[in-house]
Short mmCIF file of C-alpha atoms in Angstrom, two decimals:
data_model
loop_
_atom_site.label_atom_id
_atom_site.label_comp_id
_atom_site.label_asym_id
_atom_site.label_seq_id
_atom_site.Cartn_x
_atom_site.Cartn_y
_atom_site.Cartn_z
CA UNK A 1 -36.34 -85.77 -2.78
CA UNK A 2 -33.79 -87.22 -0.54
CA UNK A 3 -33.90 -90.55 -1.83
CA UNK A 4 -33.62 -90.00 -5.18
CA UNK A 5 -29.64 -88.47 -4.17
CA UNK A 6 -29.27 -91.32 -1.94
CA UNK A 7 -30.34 -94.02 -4.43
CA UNK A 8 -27.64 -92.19 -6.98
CA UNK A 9 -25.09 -91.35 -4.59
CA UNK A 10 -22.99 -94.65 -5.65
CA UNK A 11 -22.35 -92.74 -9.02
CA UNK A 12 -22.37 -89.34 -7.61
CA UNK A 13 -19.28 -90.44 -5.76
CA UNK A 14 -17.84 -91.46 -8.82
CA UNK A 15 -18.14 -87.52 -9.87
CA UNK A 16 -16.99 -86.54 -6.47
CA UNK A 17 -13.28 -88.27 -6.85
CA UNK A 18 -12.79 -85.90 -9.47
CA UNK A 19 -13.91 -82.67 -7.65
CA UNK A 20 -10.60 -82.27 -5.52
CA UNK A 21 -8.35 -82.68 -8.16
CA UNK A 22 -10.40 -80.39 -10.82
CA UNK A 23 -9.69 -77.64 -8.00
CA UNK A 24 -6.28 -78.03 -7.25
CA UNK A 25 -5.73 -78.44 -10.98
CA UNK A 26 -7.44 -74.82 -11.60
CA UNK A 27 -11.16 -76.54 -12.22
CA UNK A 28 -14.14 -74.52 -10.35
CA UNK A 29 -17.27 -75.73 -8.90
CA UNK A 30 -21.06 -74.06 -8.99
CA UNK A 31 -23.87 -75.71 -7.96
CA UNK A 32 -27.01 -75.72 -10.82
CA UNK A 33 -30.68 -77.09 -10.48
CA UNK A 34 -29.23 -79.39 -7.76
CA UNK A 35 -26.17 -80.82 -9.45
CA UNK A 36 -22.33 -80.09 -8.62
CA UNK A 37 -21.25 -78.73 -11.96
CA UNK A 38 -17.34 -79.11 -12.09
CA UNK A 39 -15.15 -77.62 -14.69
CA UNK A 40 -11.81 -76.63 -16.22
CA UNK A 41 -8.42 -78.71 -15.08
CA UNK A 42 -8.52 -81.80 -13.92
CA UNK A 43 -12.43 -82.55 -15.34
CA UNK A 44 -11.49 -80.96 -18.77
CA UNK A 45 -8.66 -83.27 -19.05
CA UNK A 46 -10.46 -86.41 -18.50
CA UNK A 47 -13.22 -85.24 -20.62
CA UNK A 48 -10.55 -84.82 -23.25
CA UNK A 49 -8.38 -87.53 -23.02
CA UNK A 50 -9.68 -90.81 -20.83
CA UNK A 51 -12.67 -91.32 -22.51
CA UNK A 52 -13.08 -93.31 -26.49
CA UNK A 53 -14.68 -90.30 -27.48
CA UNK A 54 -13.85 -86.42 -26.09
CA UNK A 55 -17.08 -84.86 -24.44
CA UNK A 56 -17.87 -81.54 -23.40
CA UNK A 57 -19.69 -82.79 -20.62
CA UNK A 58 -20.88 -85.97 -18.40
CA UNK A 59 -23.06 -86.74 -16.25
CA UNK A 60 -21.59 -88.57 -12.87
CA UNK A 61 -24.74 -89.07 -10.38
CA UNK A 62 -25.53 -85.58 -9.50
CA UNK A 63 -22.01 -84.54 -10.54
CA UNK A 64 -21.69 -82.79 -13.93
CA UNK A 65 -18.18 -82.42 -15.45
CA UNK A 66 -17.65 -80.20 -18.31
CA UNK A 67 -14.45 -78.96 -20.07
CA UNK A 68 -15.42 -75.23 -19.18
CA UNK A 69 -17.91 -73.21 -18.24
CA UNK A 70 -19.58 -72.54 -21.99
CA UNK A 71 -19.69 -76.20 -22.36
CA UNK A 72 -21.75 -76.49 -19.41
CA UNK A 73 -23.94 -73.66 -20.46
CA UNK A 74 -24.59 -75.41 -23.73
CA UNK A 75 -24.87 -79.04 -22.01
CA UNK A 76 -27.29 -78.66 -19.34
CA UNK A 77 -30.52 -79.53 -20.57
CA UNK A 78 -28.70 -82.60 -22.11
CA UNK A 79 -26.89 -83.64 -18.78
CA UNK A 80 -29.86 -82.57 -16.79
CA UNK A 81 -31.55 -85.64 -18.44
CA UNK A 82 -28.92 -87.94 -17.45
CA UNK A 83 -29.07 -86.39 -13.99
CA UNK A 84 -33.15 -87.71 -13.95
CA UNK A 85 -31.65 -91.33 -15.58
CA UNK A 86 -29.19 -91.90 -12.76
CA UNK A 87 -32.08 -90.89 -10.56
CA UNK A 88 -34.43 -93.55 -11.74
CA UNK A 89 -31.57 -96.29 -12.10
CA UNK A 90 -30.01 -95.42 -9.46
CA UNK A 91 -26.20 -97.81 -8.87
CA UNK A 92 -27.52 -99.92 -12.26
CA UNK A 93 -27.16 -96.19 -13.85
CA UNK A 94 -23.20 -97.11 -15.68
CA UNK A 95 -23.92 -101.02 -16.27
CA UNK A 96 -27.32 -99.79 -18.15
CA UNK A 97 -25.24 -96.80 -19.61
CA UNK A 98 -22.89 -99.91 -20.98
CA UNK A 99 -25.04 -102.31 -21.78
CA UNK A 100 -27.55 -99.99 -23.71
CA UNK A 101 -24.07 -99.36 -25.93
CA UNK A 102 -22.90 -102.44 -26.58
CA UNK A 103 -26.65 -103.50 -27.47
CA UNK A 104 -26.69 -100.70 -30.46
CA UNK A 105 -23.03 -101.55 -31.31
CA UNK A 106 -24.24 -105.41 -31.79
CA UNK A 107 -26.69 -104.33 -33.47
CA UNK A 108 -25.07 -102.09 -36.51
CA UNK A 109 -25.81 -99.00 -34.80
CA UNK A 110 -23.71 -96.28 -33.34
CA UNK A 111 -22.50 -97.11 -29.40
CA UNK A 112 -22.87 -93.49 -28.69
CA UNK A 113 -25.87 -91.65 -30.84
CA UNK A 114 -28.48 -95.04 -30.61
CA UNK A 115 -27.59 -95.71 -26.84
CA UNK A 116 -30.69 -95.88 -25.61
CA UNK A 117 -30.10 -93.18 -22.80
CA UNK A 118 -28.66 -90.57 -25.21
CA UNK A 119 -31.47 -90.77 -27.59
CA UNK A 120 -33.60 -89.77 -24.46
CA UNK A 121 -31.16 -86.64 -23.53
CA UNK A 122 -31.03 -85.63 -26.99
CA UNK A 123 -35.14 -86.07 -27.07
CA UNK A 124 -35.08 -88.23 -29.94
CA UNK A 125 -37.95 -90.65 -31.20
CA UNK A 126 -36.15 -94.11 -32.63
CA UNK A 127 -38.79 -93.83 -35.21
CA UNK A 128 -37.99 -90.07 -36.04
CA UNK A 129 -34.81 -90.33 -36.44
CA UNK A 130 -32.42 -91.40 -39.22
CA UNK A 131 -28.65 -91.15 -39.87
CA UNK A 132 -29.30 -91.30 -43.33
CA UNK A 133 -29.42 -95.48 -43.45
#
């Protein structure tokens, strides 16, 4: 069990930048099935505004950011998969994340919904599934 938080700890530290200023910034902090969940201030404001698309959650390492508390209610299962991802990729975790969206963007597809690591936290089957194409 302690590996798997060391071999992610590269982007867990990534999440943990953002946990000092989320608290100074009126953000709170809870700890769920062995993830830092971090929400409100700071985290809702990058969730909001610094990424191409605005989240309600994201998965840093074993960090979790949401824009509040329901978010992260309503997330967790999703992010919880990411949380397993970054476990098994470990530092390659982003790159992959990356690369597996600029593959389905190159490909036609959508950089977000056919990235290969949200179709597996959204438990969807390549073969199942259809945007209506």
């Amino acid at each position: 069990m302690p590996l798997r938080y060391l071999w992610a700890l590269p982007v867990t530290l990534l999440g943990l930048a953002c946990v000092p200023l989320a608290v100074v910034t009126g953000g709170r902090v809870r700890v769920e099935r062995g993830a830092l969940e971090v929400y409100g201030g700071f985290a809702r404001f990058v969730l909001r505004r610094c990424l191409v698309i605005e989240a309600s959650a994201l998965c840093l390492g074993h960090v979790i950011l949401g824009q509040d508390r329901d978010a992260l209610d309503h997330a967790r299962d999703h992010e919880h998969v990411h949380v397993r991802q970054c476990e098994r990729w470990g530092p390659l975790f982003v790159p992959a994340y990356f690369l597996a969206s600029y593959l389905a963007w190159r490909r036609g597809d959508h950089f977000y919904f056919d990235n290969r690591f949200e179709r597996e936290a959204y438990g969807l089957d390549r073969k199942k599934f259809s945007r209506g194409r």
